[in-house]
Amino acid sequence: MSELDDSMEQQIQSVENIKKELGWLEITYGRTYMLCGERSASPRGPDLVKDQDEPEGIMNWLKNTYSSFNSLGLPLAQKGNMKGKIVAKMEKGKNVEVETIEENLRMKVYRFKQEIREMGERRIEVELATAVAQAKSAALDAELAAKMARYAIMNEETADMRKEHDVFNNDITMRLQKICVKCYFFN
């Protein structure tokens, strides 16, 4: 276990030394390889030493860099198996290698779009259900108002009928009393 840690620590240390020497961040995307370091005022890329400004110096520098990375087993732009992968090396205590396949990202984006569509559809369904419920509620309110109006009319009619019955009963009672007074033999 400790041998593995030591070899990994040595590899990390050698990568750190190369980074300090070159000042770069390695980004591999498909077959593109870029060295990013301190930028010069001109848009030509990383600062190069004066003797490297010449084509031979640049080629020697690239060969040395490639052989250094190759000896450490670090991935440079490779043909075939690196297609569609994004590899970024970050420094946070130790180097962490993050690999994300482009298809996975596309699938995630597709899933997110699908979720957004479903949420929109659900929102529309909820709005429709709310509108239907409000329409039903309004219809029930109108029906209730109509029933209450009928009930009020029936109450008035009932009260009028009671008054008429009371008047009729009083009238009959008065007539019977008059008859009883006139015709004492009914008692």
PDB file of C-alpha atoms in Angstrom:
ATOM      1  CA  MET A   1       0.000   0.000   0.000  1.00  0.00           C
ATOM      2  CA  SER A   2       2.749   2.443   0.943  1.00  0.00           C
ATOM      3  CA  GLU A   3       4.787   1.547  -2.185  1.00  0.00           C
ATOM      4  CA  LEU A   4       1.823   2.512  -4.322  1.00  0.00           C
ATOM      5  CA  ASP A   5       1.448   5.787  -2.432  1.00  0.00           C
ATOM      6  CA  ASP A   6       5.167   6.503  -2.849  1.00  0.00           C
ATOM      7  CA  SER A   7       5.132   5.843  -6.600  1.00  0.00           C
ATOM      8  CA  MET A   8       2.009   7.958  -7.010  1.00  0.00           C
ATOM      9  CA  GLU A   9       3.578  10.718  -4.928  1.00  0.00           C
ATOM     10  CA  GLN A  10       6.720  10.607  -7.109  1.00  0.00           C
ATOM     11  CA  GLN A  11       4.632  10.798 -10.274  1.00  0.00           C
ATOM     12  CA  ILE A  12       2.657  13.739  -8.881  1.00  0.00           C
ATOM     13  CA  GLN A  13       5.895  15.465  -7.860  1.00  0.00           C
ATOM     14  CA  SER A  14       7.409  15.035 -11.329  1.00  0.00           C
ATOM     15  CA  VAL A  15       4.226  16.408 -12.900  1.00  0.00           C
ATOM     16  CA  GLU A  16       4.402  19.373 -10.510  1.00  0.00           C
ATOM     17  CA  ASN A  17       8.006  20.019 -11.540  1.00  0.00           C
ATOM     18  CA  ILE A  18       7.057  19.999 -15.223  1.00  0.00           C
ATOM     19  CA  LYS A  19       4.156  22.319 -14.495  1.00  0.00           C
ATOM     20  CA  LYS A  20       6.435  24.742 -12.680  1.00  0.00           C
ATOM     21  CA  GLU A  21       8.886  24.567 -15.543  1.00  0.00           C
ATOM     22  CA  LEU A  22       6.286  25.186 -18.255  1.00  0.00           C
ATOM     23  CA  GLY A  23       3.436  26.879 -16.400  1.00  0.00           C
ATOM     24  CA  TRP A  24       0.609  25.032 -18.146  1.00  0.00           C
ATOM     25  CA  LEU A  25      -2.802  23.412 -17.814  1.00  0.00           C
ATOM     26  CA  GLU A  26      -3.387  20.408 -20.035  1.00  0.00           C
ATOM     27  CA  ILE A  27      -6.727  20.267 -21.818  1.00  0.00           C
ATOM     28  CA  THR A  28      -7.482  17.397 -24.171  1.00  0.00           C
ATOM     29  CA  TYR A  29     -10.631  17.464 -26.298  1.00  0.00           C
ATOM     30  CA  GLY A  30     -10.762  15.116 -29.231  1.00  0.00           C
ATOM     31  CA  ARG A  31      -7.420  15.598 -30.957  1.00  0.00           C
ATOM     32  CA  THR A  32      -6.711  19.142 -29.802  1.00  0.00           C
ATOM     33  CA  TYR A  33      -3.835  19.798 -27.428  1.00  0.00           C
ATOM     34  CA  MET A  34      -3.194  23.216 -25.929  1.00  0.00           C
ATOM     35  CA  LEU A  35      -0.589  24.502 -23.533  1.00  0.00           C
ATOM     36  CA  CYS A  36      -1.876  27.446 -21.543  1.00  0.00           C
ATOM     37  CA  GLY A  37       0.468  29.444 -19.404  1.00  0.00           C
ATOM     38  CA  GLU A  38       1.344  33.058 -18.891  1.00  0.00           C
ATOM     39  CA  ARG A  39       0.204  34.855 -22.019  1.00  0.00           C
ATOM     40  CA  SER A  40       2.211  37.460 -23.848  1.00  0.00           C
ATOM     41  CA  ALA A  41       0.790  40.692 -25.218  1.00  0.00           C
ATOM     42  CA  SER A  42       0.664  39.176 -28.704  1.00  0.00           C
ATOM     43  CA  PRO A  43      -2.084  36.623 -29.356  1.00  0.00           C
ATOM     44  CA  ARG A  44       0.379  33.867 -30.338  1.00  0.00           C
ATOM     45  CA  GLY A  45       0.017  31.754 -27.173  1.00  0.00           C
ATOM     46  CA  PRO A  46       2.307  31.036 -24.228  1.00  0.00           C
ATOM     47  CA  ASP A  47       5.478  33.011 -23.759  1.00  0.00           C
ATOM     48  CA  LEU A  48       8.368  31.313 -25.470  1.00  0.00           C
ATOM     49  CA  VAL A  49      12.038  31.748 -24.690  1.00  0.00           C
ATOM     50  CA  LYS A  50      13.931  33.735 -27.338  1.00  0.00           C
ATOM     51  CA  ASP A  51      15.731  30.738 -28.800  1.00  0.00           C
ATOM     52  CA  GLN A  52      12.393  28.929 -29.046  1.00  0.00           C
ATOM     53  CA  ASP A  53      10.921  31.623 -31.277  1.00  0.00           C
ATOM     54  CA  GLU A  54      12.600  29.960 -34.198  1.00  0.00           C
ATOM     55  CA  PRO A  55      10.894  26.914 -35.741  1.00  0.00           C
ATOM     56  CA  GLU A  56      13.705  24.512 -34.755  1.00  0.00           C
ATOM     57  CA  GLY A  57      13.608  25.706 -31.145  1.00  0.00           C
ATOM     58  CA  ILE A  58       9.839  25.304 -31.001  1.00  0.00           C
ATOM     59  CA  MET A  59      10.039  21.773 -32.465  1.00  0.00           C
ATOM     60  CA  ASN A  60      12.764  20.788 -29.955  1.00  0.00           C
ATOM     61  CA  TRP A  61      10.719  22.217 -27.109  1.00  0.00           C
ATOM     62  CA  LEU A  62       7.599  20.266 -28.231  1.00  0.00           C
ATOM     63  CA  LYS A  63       9.611  17.020 -28.618  1.00  0.00           C
ATOM     64  CA  ASN A  64      11.095  17.402 -25.122  1.00  0.00           C
ATOM     65  CA  THR A  65       7.700  18.169 -23.635  1.00  0.00           C
ATOM     66  CA  TYR A  66       6.118  15.202 -25.430  1.00  0.00           C
ATOM     67  CA  SER A  67       8.855  12.808 -24.276  1.00  0.00           C
ATOM     68  CA  SER A  68       8.549  14.106 -20.677  1.00  0.00           C
ATOM     69  CA  PHE A  69       4.804  13.511 -20.642  1.00  0.00           C
ATOM     70  CA  ASN A  70       5.128  10.197 -22.456  1.00  0.00           C
ATOM     71  CA  SER A  71       7.639   8.891 -19.880  1.00  0.00           C
ATOM     72  CA  LEU A  72       5.213   9.789 -17.073  1.00  0.00           C
ATOM     73  CA  GLY A  73       2.306   8.084 -18.823  1.00  0.00           C
ATOM     74  CA  LEU A  74       0.322  11.297 -19.116  1.00  0.00           C
ATOM     75  CA  PRO A  75      -2.201  11.479 -21.951  1.00  0.00           C
ATOM     76  CA  LEU A  76      -1.449  13.835 -24.782  1.00  0.00           C
ATOM     77  CA  ALA A  77      -3.672  14.137 -27.808  1.00  0.00           C
ATOM     78  CA  GLN A  78      -4.083  10.562 -28.962  1.00  0.00           C
ATOM     79  CA  LYS A  79      -5.887   9.269 -31.986  1.00  0.00           C
ATOM     80  CA  GLY A  80      -8.929   7.081 -31.561  1.00  0.00           C
ATOM     81  CA  ASN A  81      -9.654   6.431 -27.884  1.00  0.00           C
ATOM     82  CA  MET A  82      -9.644  10.076 -26.768  1.00  0.00           C
ATOM     83  CA  LYS A  83     -12.354  11.051 -29.243  1.00  0.00           C
ATOM     84  CA  GLY A  84     -15.345  12.592 -27.486  1.00  0.00           C
ATOM     85  CA  LYS A  85     -13.694  12.812 -24.052  1.00  0.00           C
ATOM     86  CA  ILE A  86     -12.904  15.861 -22.041  1.00  0.00           C
ATOM     87  CA  VAL A  87      -9.970  15.468 -19.672  1.00  0.00           C
ATOM     88  CA  ALA A  88      -9.049  18.277 -17.337  1.00  0.00           C
ATOM     89  CA  LYS A  89      -6.311  18.161 -14.724  1.00  0.00           C
ATOM     90  CA  MET A  90      -6.953  20.350 -11.714  1.00  0.00           C
ATOM     91  CA  GLU A  91      -4.832  21.052  -8.686  1.00  0.00           C
ATOM     92  CA  LYS A  92      -6.390  20.885  -5.234  1.00  0.00           C
ATOM     93  CA  GLY A  93      -3.863  19.323  -2.917  1.00  0.00           C
ATOM     94  CA  LYS A  94      -3.375  16.480  -5.379  1.00  0.00           C
ATOM     95  CA  ASN A  95      -4.148  16.265  -9.076  1.00  0.00           C
ATOM     96  CA  VAL A  96      -7.629  15.013  -9.801  1.00  0.00           C
ATOM     97  CA  GLU A  97      -8.437  13.654 -13.220  1.00  0.00           C
ATOM     98  CA  VAL A  98     -12.004  14.204 -14.335  1.00  0.00           C
ATOM     99  CA  GLU A  99     -13.308  12.396 -17.400  1.00  0.00           C
ATOM    100  CA  THR A 100     -16.772  13.064 -18.721  1.00  0.00           C
ATOM    101  CA  ILE A 101     -18.006  11.492 -21.913  1.00  0.00           C
ATOM    102  CA  GLU A 102     -19.720  13.861 -24.297  1.00  0.00           C
ATOM    103  CA  GLU A 103     -22.618  11.458 -24.844  1.00  0.00           C
ATOM    104  CA  ASN A 104     -23.335  11.421 -21.107  1.00  0.00           C
ATOM    105  CA  LEU A 105     -23.496  15.205 -21.158  1.00  0.00           C
ATOM    106  CA  ARG A 106     -25.840  15.102 -24.145  1.00  0.00           C
ATOM    107  CA  MET A 107     -28.044  12.556 -22.368  1.00  0.00           C
ATOM    108  CA  LYS A 108     -28.127  14.757 -19.251  1.00  0.00           C
ATOM    109  CA  VAL A 109     -29.080  17.783 -21.341  1.00  0.00           C
ATOM    110  CA  TYR A 110     -31.757  15.689 -23.086  1.00  0.00           C
ATOM    111  CA  ARG A 111     -33.095  14.509 -19.705  1.00  0.00           C
ATOM    112  CA  PHE A 112     -33.157  18.077 -18.381  1.00  0.00           C
ATOM    113  CA  LYS A 113     -35.015  19.271 -21.484  1.00  0.00           C
ATOM    114  CA  GLN A 114     -37.450  16.364 -21.098  1.00  0.00           C
ATOM    115  CA  GLU A 115     -38.012  17.263 -17.426  1.00  0.00           C
ATOM    116  CA  ILE A 116     -38.604  20.900 -18.395  1.00  0.00           C
ATOM    117  CA  ARG A 117     -41.119  19.784 -21.044  1.00  0.00           C
ATOM    118  CA  GLU A 118     -42.852  17.489 -18.537  1.00  0.00           C
ATOM    119  CA  MET A 119     -42.948  20.281 -15.956  1.00  0.00           C
ATOM    120  CA  GLY A 120     -44.482  22.590 -18.567  1.00  0.00           C
ATOM    121  CA  GLU A 121     -47.047  19.933 -19.478  1.00  0.00           C
ATOM    122  CA  ARG A 122     -47.835  19.353 -15.788  1.00  0.00           C
ATOM    123  CA  ARG A 123     -48.196  23.103 -15.283  1.00  0.00           C
ATOM    124  CA  ILE A 124     -50.626  23.273 -18.211  1.00  0.00           C
ATOM    125  CA  GLU A 125     -52.544  20.266 -16.835  1.00  0.00           C
ATOM    126  CA  VAL A 126     -52.735  21.918 -13.417  1.00  0.00           C
ATOM    127  CA  GLU A 127     -53.918  25.180 -14.988  1.00  0.00           C
ATOM    128  CA  LEU A 128     -56.588  23.312 -16.977  1.00  0.00           C
ATOM    129  CA  ALA A 129     -57.675  21.354 -13.903  1.00  0.00           C
ATOM    130  CA  THR A 130     -57.828  24.619 -11.942  1.00  0.00           C
ATOM    131  CA  ALA A 131     -59.913  26.269 -14.681  1.00  0.00           C
ATOM    132  CA  VAL A 132     -62.283  23.270 -14.766  1.00  0.00           C
ATOM    133  CA  ALA A 133     -62.568  23.282 -10.968  1.00  0.00           C
ATOM    134  CA  GLN A 134     -63.259  27.028 -10.994  1.00  0.00           C
ATOM    135  CA  ALA A 135     -65.929  26.561 -13.683  1.00  0.00           C
ATOM    136  CA  LYS A 136     -67.539  23.751 -11.662  1.00  0.00           C
ATOM    137  CA  SER A 137     -67.377  25.899  -8.548  1.00  0.00           C
ATOM    138  CA  ALA A 138     -68.992  28.827 -10.389  1.00  0.00           C
ATOM    139  CA  ALA A 139     -71.739  26.505 -11.712  1.00  0.00           C
ATOM    140  CA  LEU A 140     -72.341  25.129  -8.207  1.00  0.00           C
ATOM    141  CA  ASP A 141     -72.434  28.680  -6.822  1.00  0.00           C
ATOM    142  CA  ALA A 142     -75.017  29.668  -9.459  1.00  0.00           C
ATOM    143  CA  GLU A 143     -77.069  26.541  -8.700  1.00  0.00           C
ATOM    144  CA  LEU A 144     -76.895  27.282  -4.974  1.00  0.00           C
ATOM    145  CA  ALA A 145     -77.978  30.893  -5.566  1.00  0.00           C
ATOM    146  CA  ALA A 146     -80.932  29.677  -7.669  1.00  0.00           C
ATOM    147  CA  LYS A 147     -81.965  27.189  -4.958  1.00  0.00           C
ATOM    148  CA  MET A 148     -81.678  29.862  -2.282  1.00  0.00           C
ATOM    149  CA  ALA A 149     -83.866  32.188  -4.383  1.00  0.00           C
ATOM    150  CA  ARG A 150     -86.445  29.388  -4.805  1.00  0.00           C
ATOM    151  CA  TYR A 151     -86.308  28.686  -1.083  1.00  0.00           C
ATOM    152  CA  ALA A 152     -86.889  32.381  -0.288  1.00  0.00           C
ATOM    153  CA  ILE A 153     -89.862  32.485  -2.689  1.00  0.00           C
ATOM    154  CA  MET A 154     -91.265  29.292  -1.145  1.00  0.00           C
ATOM    155  CA  ASN A 155     -90.860  30.790   2.340  1.00  0.00           C
ATOM    156  CA  GLU A 156     -92.781  33.892   1.277  1.00  0.00           C
ATOM    157  CA  GLU A 157     -95.504  31.768  -0.328  1.00  0.00           C
ATOM    158  CA  THR A 158     -95.715  29.606   2.785  1.00  0.00           C
ATOM    159  CA  ALA A 159     -95.985  32.681   4.997  1.00  0.00           C
ATOM    160  CA  ASP A 160     -98.728  34.096   2.744  1.00  0.00           C
ATOM    161  CA  MET A 161    -100.598  30.773   2.828  1.00  0.00           C
ATOM    162  CA  ARG A 162    -100.354  30.681   6.632  1.00  0.00           C
ATOM    163  CA  LYS A 163    -101.755  34.172   6.829  1.00  0.00           C
ATOM    164  CA  GLU A 164    -104.607  33.182   4.513  1.00  0.00           C
ATOM    165  CA  HIS A 165    -105.272  30.060   6.605  1.00  0.00           C
ATOM    166  CA  ASP A 166    -105.199  32.115   9.781  1.00  0.00           C
ATOM    167  CA  VAL A 167    -107.643  34.611   8.266  1.00  0.00           C
ATOM    168  CA  PHE A 168    -109.857  31.751   7.066  1.00  0.00           C
ATOM    169  CA  ASN A 169    -109.727  30.002  10.456  1.00  0.00           C
ATOM    170  CA  ASN A 170    -110.488  33.249  12.248  1.00  0.00           C
ATOM    171  CA  ASP A 171    -113.382  33.886   9.889  1.00  0.00           C
ATOM    172  CA  ILE A 172    -114.833  30.424  10.495  1.00  0.00           C
ATOM    173  CA  THR A 173    -114.373  30.795  14.228  1.00  0.00           C
ATOM    174  CA  MET A 174    -116.131  34.170  14.183  1.00  0.00           C
ATOM    175  CA  ARG A 175    -119.042  32.778  12.149  1.00  0.00           C
ATOM    176  CA  LEU A 176    -119.392  29.795  14.443  1.00  0.00           C
ATOM    177  CA  GLN A 177    -119.412  32.081  17.465  1.00  0.00           C
ATOM    178  CA  LYS A 178    -122.117  34.245  15.868  1.00  0.00           C
ATOM    179  CA  ILE A 179    -124.180  31.171  15.081  1.00  0.00           C
ATOM    180  CA  CYS A 180    -123.711  29.889  18.607  1.00  0.00           C
ATOM    181  CA  VAL A 181    -124.928  33.186  20.012  1.00  0.00           C
ATOM    182  CA  LYS A 182    -127.962  33.213  17.753  1.00  0.00           C
ATOM    183  CA  CYS A 183    -128.747  29.572  18.101  1.00  0.00           C
ATOM    184  CA  TYR A 184    -128.221  28.721  21.730  1.00  0.00           C
ATOM    185  CA  PHE A 185    -129.380  25.118  21.208  1.00  0.00           C
ATOM    186  CA  PHE A 186    -126.011  24.266  19.458  1.00  0.00           C
ATOM    187  CA  ASN A 187    -124.279  24.580  22.818  1.00  0.00           C
TER     188      ASN A 187
END
